[in-house]
Every structure is written in C-alpha cells, then in structure tokens.
JSON list of C-alpha atoms in Angstrom, two decimals:
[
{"chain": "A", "resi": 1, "resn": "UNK", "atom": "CA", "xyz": [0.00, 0.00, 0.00]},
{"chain": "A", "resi": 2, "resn": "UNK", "atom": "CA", "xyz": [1.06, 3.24, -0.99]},
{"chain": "A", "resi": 3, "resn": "UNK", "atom": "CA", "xyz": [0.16, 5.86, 0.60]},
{"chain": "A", "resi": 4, "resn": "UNK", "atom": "CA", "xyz": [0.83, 9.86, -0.56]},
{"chain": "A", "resi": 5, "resn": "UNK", "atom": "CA", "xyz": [1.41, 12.65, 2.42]},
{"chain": "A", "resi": 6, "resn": "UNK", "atom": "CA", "xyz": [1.39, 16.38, 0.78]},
{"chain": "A", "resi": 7, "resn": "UNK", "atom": "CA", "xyz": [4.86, 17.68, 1.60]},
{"chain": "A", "resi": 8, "resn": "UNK", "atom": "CA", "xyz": [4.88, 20.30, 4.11]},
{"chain": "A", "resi": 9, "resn": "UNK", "atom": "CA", "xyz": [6.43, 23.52, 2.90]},
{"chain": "A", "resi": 10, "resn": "UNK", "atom": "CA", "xyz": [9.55, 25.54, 4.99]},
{"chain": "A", "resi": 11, "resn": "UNK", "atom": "CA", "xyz": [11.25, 28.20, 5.17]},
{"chain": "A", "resi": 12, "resn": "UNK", "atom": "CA", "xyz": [14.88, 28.29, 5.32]},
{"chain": "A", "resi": 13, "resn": "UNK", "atom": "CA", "xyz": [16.07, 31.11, 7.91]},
{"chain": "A", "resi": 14, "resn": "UNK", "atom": "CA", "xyz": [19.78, 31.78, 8.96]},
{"chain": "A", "resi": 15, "resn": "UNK", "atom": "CA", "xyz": [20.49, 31.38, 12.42]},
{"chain": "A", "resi": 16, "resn": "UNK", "atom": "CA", "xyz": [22.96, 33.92, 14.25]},
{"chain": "A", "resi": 17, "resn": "UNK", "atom": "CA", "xyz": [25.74, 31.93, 13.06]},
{"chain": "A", "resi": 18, "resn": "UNK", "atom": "CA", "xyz": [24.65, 32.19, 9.50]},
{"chain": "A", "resi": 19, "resn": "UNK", "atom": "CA", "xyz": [23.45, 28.57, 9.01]},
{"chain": "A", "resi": 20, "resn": "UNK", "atom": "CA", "xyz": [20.37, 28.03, 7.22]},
{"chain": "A", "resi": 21, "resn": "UNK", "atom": "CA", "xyz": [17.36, 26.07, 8.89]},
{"chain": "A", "resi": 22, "resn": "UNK", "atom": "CA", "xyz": [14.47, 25.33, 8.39]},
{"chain": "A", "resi": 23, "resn": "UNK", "atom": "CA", "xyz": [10.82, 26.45, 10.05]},
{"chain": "A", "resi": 24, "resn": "UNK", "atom": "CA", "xyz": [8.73, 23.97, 9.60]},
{"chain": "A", "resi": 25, "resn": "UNK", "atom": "CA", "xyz": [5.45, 24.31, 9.68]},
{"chain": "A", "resi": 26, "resn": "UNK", "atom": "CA", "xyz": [4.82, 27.31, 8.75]},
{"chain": "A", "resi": 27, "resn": "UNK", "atom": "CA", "xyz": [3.75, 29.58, 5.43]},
{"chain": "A", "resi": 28, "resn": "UNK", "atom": "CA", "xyz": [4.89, 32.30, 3.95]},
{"chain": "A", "resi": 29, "resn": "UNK", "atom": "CA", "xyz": [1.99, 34.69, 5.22]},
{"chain": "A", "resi": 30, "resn": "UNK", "atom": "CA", "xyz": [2.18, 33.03, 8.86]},
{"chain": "A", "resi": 31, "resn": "UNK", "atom": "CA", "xyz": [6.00, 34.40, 8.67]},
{"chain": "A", "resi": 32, "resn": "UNK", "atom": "CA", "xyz": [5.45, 37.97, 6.99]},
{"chain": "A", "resi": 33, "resn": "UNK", "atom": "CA", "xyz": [2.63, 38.52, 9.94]},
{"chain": "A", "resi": 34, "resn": "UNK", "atom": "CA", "xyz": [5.04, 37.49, 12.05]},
{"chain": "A", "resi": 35, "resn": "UNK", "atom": "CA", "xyz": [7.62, 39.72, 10.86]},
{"chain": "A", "resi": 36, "resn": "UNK", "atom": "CA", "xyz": [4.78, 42.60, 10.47]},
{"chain": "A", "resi": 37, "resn": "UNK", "atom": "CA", "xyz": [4.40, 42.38, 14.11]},
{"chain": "A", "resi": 38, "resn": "UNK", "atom": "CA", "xyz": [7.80, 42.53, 14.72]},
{"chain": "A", "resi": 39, "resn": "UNK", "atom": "CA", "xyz": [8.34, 45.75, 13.28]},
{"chain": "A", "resi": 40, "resn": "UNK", "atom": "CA", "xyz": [5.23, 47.04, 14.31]},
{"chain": "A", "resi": 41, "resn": "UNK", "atom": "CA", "xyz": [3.29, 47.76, 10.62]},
{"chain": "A", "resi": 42, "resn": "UNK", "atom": "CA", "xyz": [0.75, 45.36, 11.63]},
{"chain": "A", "resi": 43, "resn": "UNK", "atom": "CA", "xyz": [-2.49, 46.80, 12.97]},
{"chain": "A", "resi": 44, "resn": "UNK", "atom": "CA", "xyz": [-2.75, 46.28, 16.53]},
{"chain": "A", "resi": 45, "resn": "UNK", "atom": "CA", "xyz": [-5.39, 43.24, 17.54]},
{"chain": "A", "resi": 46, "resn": "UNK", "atom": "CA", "xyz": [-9.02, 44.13, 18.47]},
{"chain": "A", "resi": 47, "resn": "UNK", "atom": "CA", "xyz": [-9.73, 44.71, 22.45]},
{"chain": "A", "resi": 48, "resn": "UNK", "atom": "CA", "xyz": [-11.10, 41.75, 24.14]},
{"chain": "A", "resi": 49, "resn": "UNK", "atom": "CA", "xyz": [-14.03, 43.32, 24.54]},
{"chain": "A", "resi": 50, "resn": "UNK", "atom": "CA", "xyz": [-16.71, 45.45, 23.56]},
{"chain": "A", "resi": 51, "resn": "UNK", "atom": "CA", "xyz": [-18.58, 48.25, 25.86]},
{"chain": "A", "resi": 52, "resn": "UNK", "atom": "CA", "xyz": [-22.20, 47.60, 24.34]},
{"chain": "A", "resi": 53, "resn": "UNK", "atom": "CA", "xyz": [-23.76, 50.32, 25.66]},
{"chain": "A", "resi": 54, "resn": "UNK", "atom": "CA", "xyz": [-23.09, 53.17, 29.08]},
{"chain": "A", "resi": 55, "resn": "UNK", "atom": "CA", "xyz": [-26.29, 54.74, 30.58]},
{"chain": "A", "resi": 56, "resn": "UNK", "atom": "CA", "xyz": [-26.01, 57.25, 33.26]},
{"chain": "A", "resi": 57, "resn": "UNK", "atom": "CA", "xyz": [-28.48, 58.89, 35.27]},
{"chain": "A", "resi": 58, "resn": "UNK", "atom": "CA", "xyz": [-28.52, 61.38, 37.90]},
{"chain": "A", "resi": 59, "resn": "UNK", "atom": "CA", "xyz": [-29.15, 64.82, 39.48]},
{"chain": "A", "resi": 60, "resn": "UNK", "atom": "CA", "xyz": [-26.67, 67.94, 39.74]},
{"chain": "A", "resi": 61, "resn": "UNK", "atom": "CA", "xyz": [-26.97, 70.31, 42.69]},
{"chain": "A", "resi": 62, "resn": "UNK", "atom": "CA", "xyz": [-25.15, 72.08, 45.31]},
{"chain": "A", "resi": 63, "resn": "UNK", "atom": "CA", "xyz": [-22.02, 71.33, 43.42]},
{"chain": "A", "resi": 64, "resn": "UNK", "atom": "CA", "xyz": [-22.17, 67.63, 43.15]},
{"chain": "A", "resi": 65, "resn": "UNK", "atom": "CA", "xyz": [-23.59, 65.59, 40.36]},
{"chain": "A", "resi": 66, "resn": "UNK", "atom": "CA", "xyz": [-24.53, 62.10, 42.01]},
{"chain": "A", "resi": 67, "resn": "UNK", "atom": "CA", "xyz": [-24.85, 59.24, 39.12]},
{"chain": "A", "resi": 68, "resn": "UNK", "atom": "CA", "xyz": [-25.88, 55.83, 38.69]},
{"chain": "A", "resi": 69, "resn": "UNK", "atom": "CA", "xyz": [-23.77, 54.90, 35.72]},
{"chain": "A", "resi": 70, "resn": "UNK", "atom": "CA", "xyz": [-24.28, 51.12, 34.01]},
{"chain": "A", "resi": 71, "resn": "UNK", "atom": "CA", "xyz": [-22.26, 49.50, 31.90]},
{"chain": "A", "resi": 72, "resn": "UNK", "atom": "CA", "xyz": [-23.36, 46.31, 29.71]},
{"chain": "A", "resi": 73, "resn": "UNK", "atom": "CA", "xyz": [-19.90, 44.63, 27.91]},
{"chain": "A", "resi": 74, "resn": "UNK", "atom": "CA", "xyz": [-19.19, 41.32, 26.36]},
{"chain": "A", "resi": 75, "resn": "UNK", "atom": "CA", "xyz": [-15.75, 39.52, 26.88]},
{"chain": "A", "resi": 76, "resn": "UNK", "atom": "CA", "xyz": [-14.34, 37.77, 23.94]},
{"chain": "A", "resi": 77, "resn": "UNK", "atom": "CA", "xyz": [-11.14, 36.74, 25.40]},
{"chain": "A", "resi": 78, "resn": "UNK", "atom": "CA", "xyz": [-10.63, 33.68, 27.79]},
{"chain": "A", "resi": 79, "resn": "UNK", "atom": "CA", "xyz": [-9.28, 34.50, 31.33]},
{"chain": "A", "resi": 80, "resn": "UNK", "atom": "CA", "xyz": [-8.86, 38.46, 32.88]},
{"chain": "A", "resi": 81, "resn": "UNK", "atom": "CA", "xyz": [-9.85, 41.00, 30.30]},
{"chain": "A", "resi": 82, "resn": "UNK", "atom": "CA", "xyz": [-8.97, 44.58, 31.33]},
{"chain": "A", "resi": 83, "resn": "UNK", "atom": "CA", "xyz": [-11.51, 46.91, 30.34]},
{"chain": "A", "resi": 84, "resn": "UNK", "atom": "CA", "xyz": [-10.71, 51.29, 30.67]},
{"chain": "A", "resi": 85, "resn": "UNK", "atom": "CA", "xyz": [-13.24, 53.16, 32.44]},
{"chain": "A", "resi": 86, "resn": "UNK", "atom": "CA", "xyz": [-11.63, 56.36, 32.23]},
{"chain": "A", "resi": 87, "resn": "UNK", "atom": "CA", "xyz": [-14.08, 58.44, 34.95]},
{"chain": "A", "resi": 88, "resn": "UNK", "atom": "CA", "xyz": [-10.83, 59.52, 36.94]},
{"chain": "A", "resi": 89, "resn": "UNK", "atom": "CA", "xyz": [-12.88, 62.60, 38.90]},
{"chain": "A", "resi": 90, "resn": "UNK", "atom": "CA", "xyz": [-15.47, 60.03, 40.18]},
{"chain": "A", "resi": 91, "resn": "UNK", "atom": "CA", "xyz": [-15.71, 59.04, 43.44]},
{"chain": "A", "resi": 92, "resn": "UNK", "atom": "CA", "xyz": [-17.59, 55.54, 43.96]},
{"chain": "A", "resi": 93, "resn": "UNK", "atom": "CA", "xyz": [-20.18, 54.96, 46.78]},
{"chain": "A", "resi": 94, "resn": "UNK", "atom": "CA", "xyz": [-20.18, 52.05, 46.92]},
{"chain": "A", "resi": 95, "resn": "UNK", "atom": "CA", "xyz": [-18.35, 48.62, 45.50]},
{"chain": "A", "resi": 96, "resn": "UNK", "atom": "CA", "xyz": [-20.02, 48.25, 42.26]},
{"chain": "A", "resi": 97, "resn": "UNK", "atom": "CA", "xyz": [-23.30, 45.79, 41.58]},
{"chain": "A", "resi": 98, "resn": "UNK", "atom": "CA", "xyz": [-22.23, 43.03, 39.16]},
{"chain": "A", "resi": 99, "resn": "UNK", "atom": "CA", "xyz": [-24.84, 40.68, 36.67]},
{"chain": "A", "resi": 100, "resn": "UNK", "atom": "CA", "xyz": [-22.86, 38.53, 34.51]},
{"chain": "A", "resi": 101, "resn": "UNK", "atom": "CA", "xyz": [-21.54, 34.90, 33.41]},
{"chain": "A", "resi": 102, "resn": "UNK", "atom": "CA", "xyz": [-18.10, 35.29, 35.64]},
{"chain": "A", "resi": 103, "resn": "UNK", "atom": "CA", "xyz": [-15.92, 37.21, 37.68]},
{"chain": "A", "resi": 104, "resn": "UNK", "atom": "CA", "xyz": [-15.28, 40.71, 38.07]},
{"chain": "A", "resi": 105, "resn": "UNK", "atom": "CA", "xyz": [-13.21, 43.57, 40.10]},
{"chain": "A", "resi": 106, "resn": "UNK", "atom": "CA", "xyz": [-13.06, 47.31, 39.76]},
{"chain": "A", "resi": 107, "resn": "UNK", "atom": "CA", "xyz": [-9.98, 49.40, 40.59]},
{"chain": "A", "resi": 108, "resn": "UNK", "atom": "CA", "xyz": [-8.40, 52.65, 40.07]},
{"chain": "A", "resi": 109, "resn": "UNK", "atom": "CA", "xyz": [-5.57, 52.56, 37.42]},
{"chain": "A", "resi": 110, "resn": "UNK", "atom": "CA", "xyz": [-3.08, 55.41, 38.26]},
{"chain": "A", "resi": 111, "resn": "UNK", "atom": "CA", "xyz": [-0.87, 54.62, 35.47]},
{"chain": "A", "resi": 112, "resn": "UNK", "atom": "CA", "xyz": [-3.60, 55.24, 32.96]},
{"chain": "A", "resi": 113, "resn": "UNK", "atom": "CA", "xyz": [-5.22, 58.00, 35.41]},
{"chain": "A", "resi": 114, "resn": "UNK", "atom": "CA", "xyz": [-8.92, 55.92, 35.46]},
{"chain": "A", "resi": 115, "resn": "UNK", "atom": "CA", "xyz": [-10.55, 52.73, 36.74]},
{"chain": "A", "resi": 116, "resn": "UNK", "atom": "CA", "xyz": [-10.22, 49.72, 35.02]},
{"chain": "A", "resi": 117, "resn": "UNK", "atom": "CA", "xyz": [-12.58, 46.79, 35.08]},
{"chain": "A", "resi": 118, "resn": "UNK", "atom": "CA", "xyz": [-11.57, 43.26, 35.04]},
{"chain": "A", "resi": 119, "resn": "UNK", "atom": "CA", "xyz": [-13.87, 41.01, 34.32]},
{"chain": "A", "resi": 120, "resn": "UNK", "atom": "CA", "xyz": [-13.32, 37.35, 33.18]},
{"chain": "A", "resi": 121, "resn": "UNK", "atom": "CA", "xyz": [-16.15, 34.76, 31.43]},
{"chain": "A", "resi": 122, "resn": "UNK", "atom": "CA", "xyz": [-16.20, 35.05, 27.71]},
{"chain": "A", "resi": 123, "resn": "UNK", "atom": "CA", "xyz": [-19.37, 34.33, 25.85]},
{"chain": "A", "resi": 124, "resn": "UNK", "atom": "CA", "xyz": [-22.15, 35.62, 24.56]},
{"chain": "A", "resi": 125, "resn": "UNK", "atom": "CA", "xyz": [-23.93, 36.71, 27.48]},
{"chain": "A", "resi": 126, "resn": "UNK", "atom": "CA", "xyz": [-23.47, 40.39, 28.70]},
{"chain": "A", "resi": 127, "resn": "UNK", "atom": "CA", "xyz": [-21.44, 41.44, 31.96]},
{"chain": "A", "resi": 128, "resn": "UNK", "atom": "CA", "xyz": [-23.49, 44.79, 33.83]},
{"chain": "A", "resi": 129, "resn": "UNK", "atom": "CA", "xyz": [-21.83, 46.70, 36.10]},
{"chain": "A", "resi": 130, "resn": "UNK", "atom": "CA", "xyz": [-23.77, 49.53, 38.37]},
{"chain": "A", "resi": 131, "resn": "UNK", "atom": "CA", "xyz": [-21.83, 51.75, 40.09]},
{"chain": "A", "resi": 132, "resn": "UNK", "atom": "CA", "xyz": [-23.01, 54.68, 42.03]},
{"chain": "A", "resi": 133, "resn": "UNK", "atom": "CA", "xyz": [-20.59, 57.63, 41.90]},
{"chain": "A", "resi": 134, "resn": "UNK", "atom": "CA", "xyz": [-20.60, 61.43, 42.66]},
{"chain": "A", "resi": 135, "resn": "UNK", "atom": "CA", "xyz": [-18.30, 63.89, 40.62]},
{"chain": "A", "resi": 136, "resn": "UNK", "atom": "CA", "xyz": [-18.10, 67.75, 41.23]},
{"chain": "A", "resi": 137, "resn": "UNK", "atom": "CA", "xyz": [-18.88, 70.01, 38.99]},
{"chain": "A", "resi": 138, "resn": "UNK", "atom": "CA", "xyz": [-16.62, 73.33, 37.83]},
{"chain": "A", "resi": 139, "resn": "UNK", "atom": "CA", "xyz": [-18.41, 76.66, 37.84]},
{"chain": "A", "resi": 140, "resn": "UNK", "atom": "CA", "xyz": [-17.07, 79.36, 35.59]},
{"chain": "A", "resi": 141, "resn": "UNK", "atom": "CA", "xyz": [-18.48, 82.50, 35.85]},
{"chain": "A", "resi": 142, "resn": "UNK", "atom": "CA", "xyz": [-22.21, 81.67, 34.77]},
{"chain": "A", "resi": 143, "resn": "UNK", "atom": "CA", "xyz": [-21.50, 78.54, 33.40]},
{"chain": "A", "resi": 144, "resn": "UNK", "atom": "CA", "xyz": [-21.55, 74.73, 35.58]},
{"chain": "A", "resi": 145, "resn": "UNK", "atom": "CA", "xyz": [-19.48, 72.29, 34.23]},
{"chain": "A", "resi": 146, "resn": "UNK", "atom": "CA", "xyz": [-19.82, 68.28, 34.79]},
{"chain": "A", "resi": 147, "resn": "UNK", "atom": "CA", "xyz": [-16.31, 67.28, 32.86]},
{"chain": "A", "resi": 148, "resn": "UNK", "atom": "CA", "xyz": [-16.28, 63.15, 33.49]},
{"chain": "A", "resi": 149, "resn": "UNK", "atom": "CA", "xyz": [-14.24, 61.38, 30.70]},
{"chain": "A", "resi": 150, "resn": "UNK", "atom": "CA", "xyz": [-15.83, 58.22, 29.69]},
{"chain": "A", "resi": 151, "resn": "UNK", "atom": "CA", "xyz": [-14.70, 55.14, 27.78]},
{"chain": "A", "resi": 152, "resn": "UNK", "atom": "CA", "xyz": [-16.35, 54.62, 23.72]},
{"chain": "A", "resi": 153, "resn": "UNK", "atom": "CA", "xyz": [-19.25, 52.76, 23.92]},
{"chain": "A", "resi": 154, "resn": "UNK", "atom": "CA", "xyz": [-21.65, 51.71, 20.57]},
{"chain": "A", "resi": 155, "resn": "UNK", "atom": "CA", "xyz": [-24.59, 53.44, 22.50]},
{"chain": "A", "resi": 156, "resn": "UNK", "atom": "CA", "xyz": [-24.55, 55.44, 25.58]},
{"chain": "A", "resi": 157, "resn": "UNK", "atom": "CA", "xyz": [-26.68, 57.80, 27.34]},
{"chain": "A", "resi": 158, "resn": "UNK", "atom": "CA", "xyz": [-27.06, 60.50, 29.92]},
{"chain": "A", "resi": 159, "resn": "UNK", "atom": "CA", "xyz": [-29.91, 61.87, 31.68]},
{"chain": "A", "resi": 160, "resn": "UNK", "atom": "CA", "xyz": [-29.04, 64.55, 34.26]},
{"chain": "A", "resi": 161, "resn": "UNK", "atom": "CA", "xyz": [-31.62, 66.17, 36.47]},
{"chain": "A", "resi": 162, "resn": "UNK", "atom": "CA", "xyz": [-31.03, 69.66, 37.47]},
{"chain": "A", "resi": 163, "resn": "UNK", "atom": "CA", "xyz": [-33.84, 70.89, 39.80]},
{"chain": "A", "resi": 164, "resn": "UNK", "atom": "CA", "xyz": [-34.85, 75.37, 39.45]},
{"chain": "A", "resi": 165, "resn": "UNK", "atom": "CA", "xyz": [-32.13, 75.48, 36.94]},
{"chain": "A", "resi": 166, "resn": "UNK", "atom": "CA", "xyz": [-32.72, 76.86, 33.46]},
{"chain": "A", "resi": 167, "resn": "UNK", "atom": "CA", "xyz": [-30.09, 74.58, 31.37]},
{"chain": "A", "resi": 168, "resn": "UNK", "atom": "CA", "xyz": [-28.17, 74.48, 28.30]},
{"chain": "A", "resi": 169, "resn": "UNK", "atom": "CA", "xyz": [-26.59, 71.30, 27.29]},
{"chain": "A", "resi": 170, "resn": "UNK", "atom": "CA", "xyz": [-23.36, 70.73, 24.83]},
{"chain": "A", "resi": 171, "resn": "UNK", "atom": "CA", "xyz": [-21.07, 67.70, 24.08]},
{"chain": "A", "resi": 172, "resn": "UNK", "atom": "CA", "xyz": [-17.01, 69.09, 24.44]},
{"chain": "A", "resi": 173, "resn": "UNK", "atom": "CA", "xyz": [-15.72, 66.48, 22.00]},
{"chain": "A", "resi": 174, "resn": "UNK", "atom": "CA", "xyz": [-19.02, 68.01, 19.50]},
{"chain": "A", "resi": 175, "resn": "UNK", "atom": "CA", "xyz": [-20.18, 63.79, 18.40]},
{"chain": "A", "resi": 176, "resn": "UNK", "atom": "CA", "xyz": [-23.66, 62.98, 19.21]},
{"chain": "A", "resi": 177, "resn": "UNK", "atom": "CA", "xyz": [-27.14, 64.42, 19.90]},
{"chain": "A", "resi": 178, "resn": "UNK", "atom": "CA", "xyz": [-28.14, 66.71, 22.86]},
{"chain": "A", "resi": 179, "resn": "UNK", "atom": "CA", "xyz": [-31.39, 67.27, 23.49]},
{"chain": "A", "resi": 180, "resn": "UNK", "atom": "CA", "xyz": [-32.66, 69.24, 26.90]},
{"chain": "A", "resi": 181, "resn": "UNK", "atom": "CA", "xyz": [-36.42, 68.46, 27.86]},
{"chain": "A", "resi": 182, "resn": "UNK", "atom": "CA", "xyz": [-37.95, 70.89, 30.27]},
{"chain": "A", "resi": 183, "resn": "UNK", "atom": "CA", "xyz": [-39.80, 68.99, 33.36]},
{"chain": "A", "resi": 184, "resn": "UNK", "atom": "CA", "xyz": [-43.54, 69.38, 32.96]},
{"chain": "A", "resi": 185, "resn": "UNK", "atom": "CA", "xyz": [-44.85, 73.17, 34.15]},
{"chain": "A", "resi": 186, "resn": "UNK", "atom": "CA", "xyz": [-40.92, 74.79, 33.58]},
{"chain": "A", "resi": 187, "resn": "UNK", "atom": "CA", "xyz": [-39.49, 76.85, 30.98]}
]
C-alpha cells in the first residue's frame, strides 16, 4: 500500500551563526505577519471586549452631580480581560453591583489615570456593572461644568436632572445628539 502525504512547505532562515534552517510548519503569510508584528506595521489586535452600551443617570446640585452609571460589555477573550473606564474625577459609593456569566473587580488605574474593570467569562452573554458615583462640577463664571471622561461605547446615554435650573446642554468632543427636555410646568 502506498500511501501519498502532501509535503509540508519551509522556510529556510539563517540562524545567528549564518546557518540556514528550516521552520517547519509554517507559510509564507504566517511568517510575513510574524515579521509585520515585529516591526510594528501590523495593525494592533481588536480589544477583548466590547462596551455595548453606558447609561447614566442622575441629578446635579449644590455642586455635586450624584450618578448611577451602568455599563453592559461582552468579553471575547478567555481568562482576565482589562476593560478602561476612564471616569478619573469620580468618586464611587459604593463597590459596584455586578450581573454577569463570571468574575469581576473594579480598581483605580493610576498609570492610565482611570478605573479599570476586570472582568473574566467570555461568551455571549453580557457582563453589567452599576456603580453609584458622585463627581463635582466646575463653575465658571455663569456657566456649571460636569467634565467626566468616559470610555467609547456603541450606544450610551445620559440623563441629568437639574432641579430650578434653566439649562443648556453641549457635548465638548461636538459627536452625538443633545437634546434638553424641560420637566412638565418649567421653561
């Protein structure tokens, strides 16, 4: 019996002594990836994650906005995926509330100046974190900041309630809607 085996193909490489050997195993675009990487002209691999949607809701007085701010993600990695919050001028409340298919932790990431949340359990079903935070807000002559950076997300949301005020509303970075919707009865 005969029997035919396709020949693998190599690629003969020169060692540091300048002998030739050979890399089995392997194709010619496996290597120039490889070698893409290497010299950094490759494009850098997708997160392990995606931040499906951010929703935060709250009221702003005396100085203070206090939020409820959720976050609904999806891990596509196996094992700890670190995922930037940004939000470096909030100050939590309380340990965040966690619904999801795994494991999670929160914590402040002074190299990157934001929190950072790790959360591990790939799949399809979401991971939620609630966290309850309070951030100040800046007052400039007539004008009342609430300046929170926040990670990308494909949808996100704010509703901010600001009770006797007459308000104004404007994105800094200028992407996305604003609308402002008077309560019932005000102007």
């Amino acid at each position: 019996t005969l029997v035919h085996k396709p020949c693998q193909s190599s690629i003969l490489l020169r060692d540091s002594k300048g002998n030739l050997l050979p890399v089995v195993g392997m194709s010619f675009d496996e290597f120039e990836q490889l070698l893409k990487l290497k010299k950094g002209l490759a494009p850098p691999p997708p997160p392990g994650f995606t931040l499906d949607a951010l929703s935060i809701t709250g009221i702003a007085a005396k100085g203070v906005a206090n939020l409820q701010i959720t976050l609904t993600l999806r891990v596509r990695d196996e094992g700890w995926v670190g995922v930037p919050l940004a939000m470096k001028s909030a100050v939590f409340r309380e340990a965040p509330r966690y619904e999801g298919p795994g494991e999670h932790f929160v914590e402040f990431d002074a190299a990157h100046g934001g929190y950072r949340a790790w959360l591990r359990g790939a799949g399809t079903k979401p991971h939620v974190l609630t966290m309850r935070a309070a951030c100040n807000l800046t007052t400039m002559g007539d004008e009342t900041r609430l300046a929170l950076p926040l990670p990308g997300a494909t949808e996100s949301a704010l509703r901010l309630t600001i009770p006797g005020q007459s308000v104004e509303a404007s994105l800094a970075a200028g992407e996305g809607l604003v609308s402002v919707t008077p309560k019932s009865g005000e102007q």
